[in-house]
Amino acid sequence: MSPFTTGTFRTDVTMIECFGHAVLWFLITVCTLGIGVFFYPYALAKFIINRTYVERDGAPRQRLVCDLDMAAQVGHALIWLLLSIVTFGLAYFLYLYGVGRYVAAHTRVEPA
């Protein structure tokens, strides 16, 4: 079987887990006076990716693993925080694309 065989993604996330994660990040955002908003996209992407599996016919189940270290997140978020302040918040929309690219670059597939 080729490693490039098509498959499907399956995510094992419950609505209760999603609600708990959202409440946690809402509280973090309030407690940090909005600074948490710049770290939430990383946490959200990592939350979903680390609960996602790849299923292929005739192949063992594999899982996606997102490795984001806090130091790199802080550096990345600080740059975008400054850009968002300078552009009166308009750079935040581009920031979300940057986060997606950054998270994808730090995601790998492992055996489940």
PDB file of N, CA, C and O in Angstrom, residues 3-47:
ATOM      1  N   PRO A   3       2.037   5.058   0.707  1.00  0.00           N
ATOM      2  CA  PRO A   3       1.802   5.987   1.820  1.00  0.00           C
ATOM      3  C   PRO A   3       0.902   7.149   1.411  1.00  0.00           C
ATOM      4  O   PRO A   3       0.443   7.910   2.238  1.00  0.00           O
ATOM      5  N   PHE A   4       0.639   7.269   0.110  1.00  0.00           N
ATOM      6  CA  PHE A   4      -0.185   8.366  -0.380  1.00  0.00           C
ATOM      7  C   PHE A   4      -1.615   7.925  -0.676  1.00  0.00           C
ATOM      8  O   PHE A   4      -2.340   8.600  -1.384  1.00  0.00           O
ATOM      9  N   THR A   5      -2.010   6.782  -0.138  1.00  0.00           N
ATOM     10  CA  THR A   5      -3.377   6.311  -0.297  1.00  0.00           C
ATOM     11  C   THR A   5      -4.319   7.272   0.418  1.00  0.00           C
ATOM     12  O   THR A   5      -4.019   7.753   1.501  1.00  0.00           O
ATOM     13  N   THR A   6      -5.443   7.534  -0.196  1.00  0.00           N
ATOM     14  CA  THR A   6      -6.384   8.459   0.429  1.00  0.00           C
ATOM     15  C   THR A   6      -7.008   7.833   1.664  1.00  0.00           C
ATOM     16  O   THR A   6      -7.110   6.616   1.786  1.00  0.00           O
ATOM     17  N   GLY A   7      -7.410   8.671   2.549  1.00  0.00           N
ATOM     18  CA  GLY A   7      -8.047   8.232   3.781  1.00  0.00           C
ATOM     19  C   GLY A   7      -8.973   9.320   4.283  1.00  0.00           C
ATOM     20  O   GLY A   7      -9.240  10.300   3.588  1.00  0.00           O
ATOM     21  N   THR A   8      -9.446   9.144   5.474  1.00  0.00           N
ATOM     22  CA  THR A   8     -10.331  10.139   6.070  1.00  0.00           C
ATOM     23  C   THR A   8      -9.798  10.543   7.440  1.00  0.00           C
ATOM     24  O   THR A   8      -9.096   9.780   8.095  1.00  0.00           O
ATOM     25  N   PHE A   9     -10.150  11.755   7.834  1.00  0.00           N
ATOM     26  CA  PHE A   9      -9.829  12.240   9.162  1.00  0.00           C
ATOM     27  C   PHE A   9     -11.021  11.984  10.069  1.00  0.00           C
ATOM     28  O   PHE A   9     -12.154  12.253   9.695  1.00  0.00           O
ATOM     29  N   ARG A  10     -10.758  11.507  11.259  1.00  0.00           N
ATOM     30  CA  ARG A  10     -11.782  11.320  12.282  1.00  0.00           C
ATOM     31  C   ARG A  10     -11.324  12.073  13.527  1.00  0.00           C
ATOM     32  O   ARG A  10     -10.192  11.917  13.972  1.00  0.00           O
ATOM     33  N   THR A  11     -12.203  12.874  14.070  1.00  0.00           N
ATOM     34  CA  THR A  11     -11.868  13.650  15.257  1.00  0.00           C
ATOM     35  C   THR A  11     -12.697  13.154  16.432  1.00  0.00           C
ATOM     36  O   THR A  11     -13.916  13.079  16.342  1.00  0.00           O
ATOM     37  N   ASP A  12     -12.011  12.812  17.506  1.00  0.00           N
ATOM     38  CA  ASP A  12     -12.675  12.338  18.728  1.00  0.00           C
ATOM     39  C   ASP A  12     -12.769  13.483  19.735  1.00  0.00           C
ATOM     40  O   ASP A  12     -11.966  13.578  20.662  1.00  0.00           O
ATOM     41  N   VAL A  13     -13.721  14.371  19.521  1.00  0.00           N
ATOM     42  CA  VAL A  13     -13.931  15.504  20.406  1.00  0.00           C
ATOM     43  C   VAL A  13     -15.422  15.570  20.732  1.00  0.00           C
ATOM     44  O   VAL A  13     -16.251  15.530  19.839  1.00  0.00           O
ATOM     45  N   THR A  14     -15.728  15.693  22.011  1.00  0.00           N
ATOM     46  CA  THR A  14     -17.127  15.830  22.410  1.00  0.00           C
ATOM     47  C   THR A  14     -17.473  17.305  22.581  1.00  0.00           C
ATOM     48  O   THR A  14     -16.589  18.144  22.754  1.00  0.00           O
ATOM     49  N   MET A  15     -18.730  17.600  22.541  1.00  0.00           N
ATOM     50  CA  MET A  15     -19.173  18.978  22.735  1.00  0.00           C
ATOM     51  C   MET A  15     -18.844  19.465  24.145  1.00  0.00           C
ATOM     52  O   MET A  15     -18.564  20.642  24.340  1.00  0.00           O
ATOM     53  N   ILE A  16     -18.865  18.571  25.117  1.00  0.00           N
ATOM     54  CA  ILE A  16     -18.520  18.956  26.490  1.00  0.00           C
ATOM     55  C   ILE A  16     -17.053  19.385  26.564  1.00  0.00           C
ATOM     56  O   ILE A  16     -16.720  20.384  27.207  1.00  0.00           O
ATOM     57  N   GLU A  17     -16.163  18.644  25.880  1.00  0.00           N
ATOM     58  CA  GLU A  17     -14.750  19.031  25.850  1.00  0.00           C
ATOM     59  C   GLU A  17     -14.578  20.391  25.170  1.00  0.00           C
ATOM     60  O   GLU A  17     -13.812  21.231  25.632  1.00  0.00           O
ATOM     61  N   CYS A  18     -15.302  20.597  24.069  1.00  0.00           N
ATOM     62  CA  CYS A  18     -15.231  21.879  23.355  1.00  0.00           C
ATOM     63  C   CYS A  18     -15.723  23.020  24.243  1.00  0.00           C
ATOM     64  O   CYS A  18     -15.099  24.092  24.301  1.00  0.00           O
ATOM     65  N   PHE A  19     -16.819  22.809  24.925  1.00  0.00           N
ATOM     66  CA  PHE A  19     -17.370  23.832  25.811  1.00  0.00           C
ATOM     67  C   PHE A  19     -16.376  24.157  26.931  1.00  0.00           C
ATOM     68  O   PHE A  19     -16.119  25.324  27.230  1.00  0.00           O
ATOM     69  N   GLY A  20     -15.797  23.127  27.547  1.00  0.00           N
ATOM     70  CA  GLY A  20     -14.809  23.338  28.609  1.00  0.00           C
ATOM     71  C   GLY A  20     -13.588  24.090  28.110  1.00  0.00           C
ATOM     72  O   GLY A  20     -13.086  24.994  28.786  1.00  0.00           O
ATOM     73  N   HIS A  21     -13.121  23.740  26.938  1.00  0.00           N
ATOM     74  CA  HIS A  21     -11.966  24.419  26.347  1.00  0.00           C
ATOM     75  C   HIS A  21     -12.293  25.882  26.069  1.00  0.00           C
ATOM     76  O   HIS A  21     -11.484  26.769  26.350  1.00  0.00           O
ATOM     77  N   ALA A  22     -13.472  26.150  25.525  1.00  0.00           N
ATOM     78  CA  ALA A  22     -13.876  27.532  25.221  1.00  0.00           C
ATOM     79  C   ALA A  22     -14.011  28.360  26.500  1.00  0.00           C
ATOM     80  O   ALA A  22     -13.569  29.511  26.550  1.00  0.00           O
ATOM     81  N   VAL A  23     -14.609  27.790  27.534  1.00  0.00           N
ATOM     82  CA  VAL A  23     -14.759  28.508  28.808  1.00  0.00           C
ATOM     83  C   VAL A  23     -13.395  28.803  29.419  1.00  0.00           C
ATOM     84  O   VAL A  23     -13.145  29.913  29.896  1.00  0.00           O
ATOM     85  N   LEU A  24     -12.510  27.822  29.388  1.00  0.00           N
ATOM     86  CA  LEU A  24     -11.157  28.020  29.914  1.00  0.00           C
ATOM     87  C   LEU A  24     -10.473  29.188  29.213  1.00  0.00           C
ATOM     88  O   LEU A  24      -9.923  30.083  29.867  1.00  0.00           O
ATOM     89  N   TRP A  25     -10.543  29.237  27.890  1.00  0.00           N
ATOM     90  CA  TRP A  25      -9.877  30.304  27.153  1.00  0.00           C
ATOM     91  C   TRP A  25     -10.594  31.631  27.287  1.00  0.00           C
ATOM     92  O   TRP A  25      -9.962  32.690  27.232  1.00  0.00           O
ATOM     93  N   PHE A  26     -11.880  31.617  27.513  1.00  0.00           N
ATOM     94  CA  PHE A  26     -12.586  32.864  27.804  1.00  0.00           C
ATOM     95  C   PHE A  26     -12.071  33.450  29.114  1.00  0.00           C
ATOM     96  O   PHE A  26     -11.773  34.645  29.200  1.00  0.00           O
ATOM     97  N   LEU A  27     -11.927  32.594  30.132  1.00  0.00           N
ATOM     98  CA  LEU A  27     -11.421  33.045  31.427  1.00  0.00           C
ATOM     99  C   LEU A  27      -9.970  33.530  31.320  1.00  0.00           C
ATOM    100  O   LEU A  27      -9.604  34.549  31.914  1.00  0.00           O
ATOM    101  N   ILE A  28      -9.155  32.809  30.555  1.00  0.00           N
ATOM    102  CA  ILE A  28      -7.765  33.240  30.353  1.00  0.00           C
ATOM    103  C   ILE A  28      -7.732  34.601  29.671  1.00  0.00           C
ATOM    104  O   ILE A  28      -6.960  35.486  30.059  1.00  0.00           O
ATOM    105  N   THR A  29      -8.587  34.804  28.674  1.00  0.00           N
ATOM    106  CA  THR A  29      -8.634  36.075  27.953  1.00  0.00           C
ATOM    107  C   THR A  29      -9.060  37.212  28.872  1.00  0.00           C
ATOM    108  O   THR A  29      -8.478  38.297  28.854  1.00  0.00           O
ATOM    109  N   VAL A  30     -10.054  36.971  29.709  1.00  0.00           N
ATOM    110  CA  VAL A  30     -10.517  38.003  30.638  1.00  0.00           C
ATOM    111  C   VAL A  30      -9.434  38.317  31.667  1.00  0.00           C
ATOM    112  O   VAL A  30      -9.145  39.494  31.939  1.00  0.00           O
ATOM    113  N   CYS A  31      -8.802  37.283  32.209  1.00  0.00           N
ATOM    114  CA  CYS A  31      -7.782  37.488  33.240  1.00  0.00           C
ATOM    115  C   CYS A  31      -6.526  38.175  32.703  1.00  0.00           C
ATOM    116  O   CYS A  31      -5.827  38.860  33.459  1.00  0.00           O
ATOM    117  N   THR A  32      -6.243  38.007  31.413  1.00  0.00           N
ATOM    118  CA  THR A  32      -5.052  38.625  30.833  1.00  0.00           C
ATOM    119  C   THR A  32      -5.390  39.921  30.092  1.00  0.00           C
ATOM    120  O   THR A  32      -4.542  40.444  29.353  1.00  0.00           O
ATOM    121  N   LEU A  33      -6.606  40.402  30.298  1.00  0.00           N
ATOM    122  CA  LEU A  33      -7.055  41.654  29.674  1.00  0.00           C
ATOM    123  C   LEU A  33      -6.923  41.628  28.144  1.00  0.00           C
ATOM    124  O   LEU A  33      -6.537  42.603  27.514  1.00  0.00           O
ATOM    125  N   GLY A  34      -7.235  40.479  27.561  1.00  0.00           N
ATOM    126  CA  GLY A  34      -7.275  40.353  26.108  1.00  0.00           C
ATOM    127  C   GLY A  34      -6.040  39.762  25.470  1.00  0.00           C
ATOM    128  O   GLY A  34      -6.073  39.383  24.298  1.00  0.00           O
ATOM    129  N   ILE A  35      -4.955  39.654  26.192  1.00  0.00           N
ATOM    130  CA  ILE A  35      -3.720  39.108  25.616  1.00  0.00           C
ATOM    131  C   ILE A  35      -3.904  37.629  25.255  1.00  0.00           C
ATOM    132  O   ILE A  35      -3.332  37.145  24.284  1.00  0.00           O
ATOM    133  N   GLY A  36      -4.747  36.929  25.975  1.00  0.00           N
ATOM    134  CA  GLY A  36      -5.007  35.513  25.698  1.00  0.00           C
ATOM    135  C   GLY A  36      -5.578  35.273  24.311  1.00  0.00           C
ATOM    136  O   GLY A  36      -5.430  34.181  23.761  1.00  0.00           O
ATOM    137  N   VAL A  37      -6.185  36.288  23.730  1.00  0.00           N
ATOM    138  CA  VAL A  37      -6.754  36.151  22.389  1.00  0.00           C
ATOM    139  C   VAL A  37      -5.668  35.810  21.371  1.00  0.00           C
ATOM    140  O   VAL A  37      -5.927  35.123  20.394  1.00  0.00           O
ATOM    141  N   PHE A  38      -4.451  36.257  21.612  1.00  0.00           N
ATOM    142  CA  PHE A  38      -3.362  35.978  20.683  1.00  0.00           C
ATOM    143  C   PHE A  38      -2.805  34.567  20.823  1.00  0.00           C
ATOM    144  O   PHE A  38      -2.112  34.088  19.945  1.00  0.00           O
ATOM    145  N   PHE A  39      -3.124  33.884  21.913  1.00  0.00           N
ATOM    146  CA  PHE A  39      -2.675  32.513  22.105  1.00  0.00           C
ATOM    147  C   PHE A  39      -3.785  31.499  21.862  1.00  0.00           C
ATOM    148  O   PHE A  39      -3.519  30.332  21.645  1.00  0.00           O
ATOM    149  N   TYR A  40      -5.021  31.944  21.876  1.00  0.00           N
ATOM    150  CA  TYR A  40      -6.159  31.047  21.687  1.00  0.00           C
ATOM    151  C   TYR A  40      -6.130  30.311  20.354  1.00  0.00           C
ATOM    152  O   TYR A  40      -6.407  29.104  20.325  1.00  0.00           O
ATOM    153  N   PRO A  41      -5.812  30.941  19.218  1.00  0.00           N
ATOM    154  CA  PRO A  41      -5.807  30.179  17.958  1.00  0.00           C
ATOM    155  C   PRO A  41      -4.844  28.992  17.975  1.00  0.00           C
ATOM    156  O   PRO A  41      -5.146  27.937  17.412  1.00  0.00           O
ATOM    157  N   TYR A  42      -3.699  29.136  18.633  1.00  0.00           N
ATOM    158  CA  TYR A  42      -2.762  28.014  18.753  1.00  0.00           C
ATOM    159  C   TYR A  42      -3.393  26.894  19.585  1.00  0.00           C
ATOM    160  O   TYR A  42      -3.324  25.729  19.224  1.00  0.00           O
ATOM    161  N   ALA A  43      -3.982  27.268  20.708  1.00  0.00           N
ATOM    162  CA  ALA A  43      -4.588  26.275  21.600  1.00  0.00           C
ATOM    163  C   ALA A  43      -5.752  25.571  20.921  1.00  0.00           C
ATOM    164  O   ALA A  43      -5.912  24.359  21.069  1.00  0.00           O
ATOM    165  N   LEU A  44      -6.557  26.314  20.183  1.00  0.00           N
ATOM    166  CA  LEU A  44      -7.698  25.717  19.490  1.00  0.00           C
ATOM    167  C   LEU A  44      -7.229  24.725  18.437  1.00  0.00           C
ATOM    168  O   LEU A  44      -7.720  23.589  18.367  1.00  0.00           O
ATOM    169  N   ALA A  45      -6.265  25.124  17.618  1.00  0.00           N
ATOM    170  CA  ALA A  45      -5.757  24.227  16.574  1.00  0.00           C
ATOM    171  C   ALA A  45      -5.122  22.985  17.180  1.00  0.00           C
ATOM    172  O   ALA A  45      -5.378  21.859  16.735  1.00  0.00           O
ATOM    173  N   LYS A  46      -4.323  23.168  18.215  1.00  0.00           N
ATOM    174  CA  LYS A  46      -3.674  22.035  18.865  1.00  0.00           C
ATOM    175  C   LYS A  46      -4.694  21.109  19.513  1.00  0.00           C
ATOM    176  O   LYS A  46      -4.567  19.885  19.443  1.00  0.00           O
ATOM    177  N   PHE A  47      -5.734  21.687  20.116  1.00  0.00           N
ATOM    178  CA  PHE A  47      -6.803  20.921  20.757  1.00  0.00           C
ATOM    179  C   PHE A  47      -7.468  19.982  19.752  1.00  0.00           C
ATOM    180  O   PHE A  47      -7.675  18.798  20.029  1.00  0.00           O
TER     181      PHE A  47
END
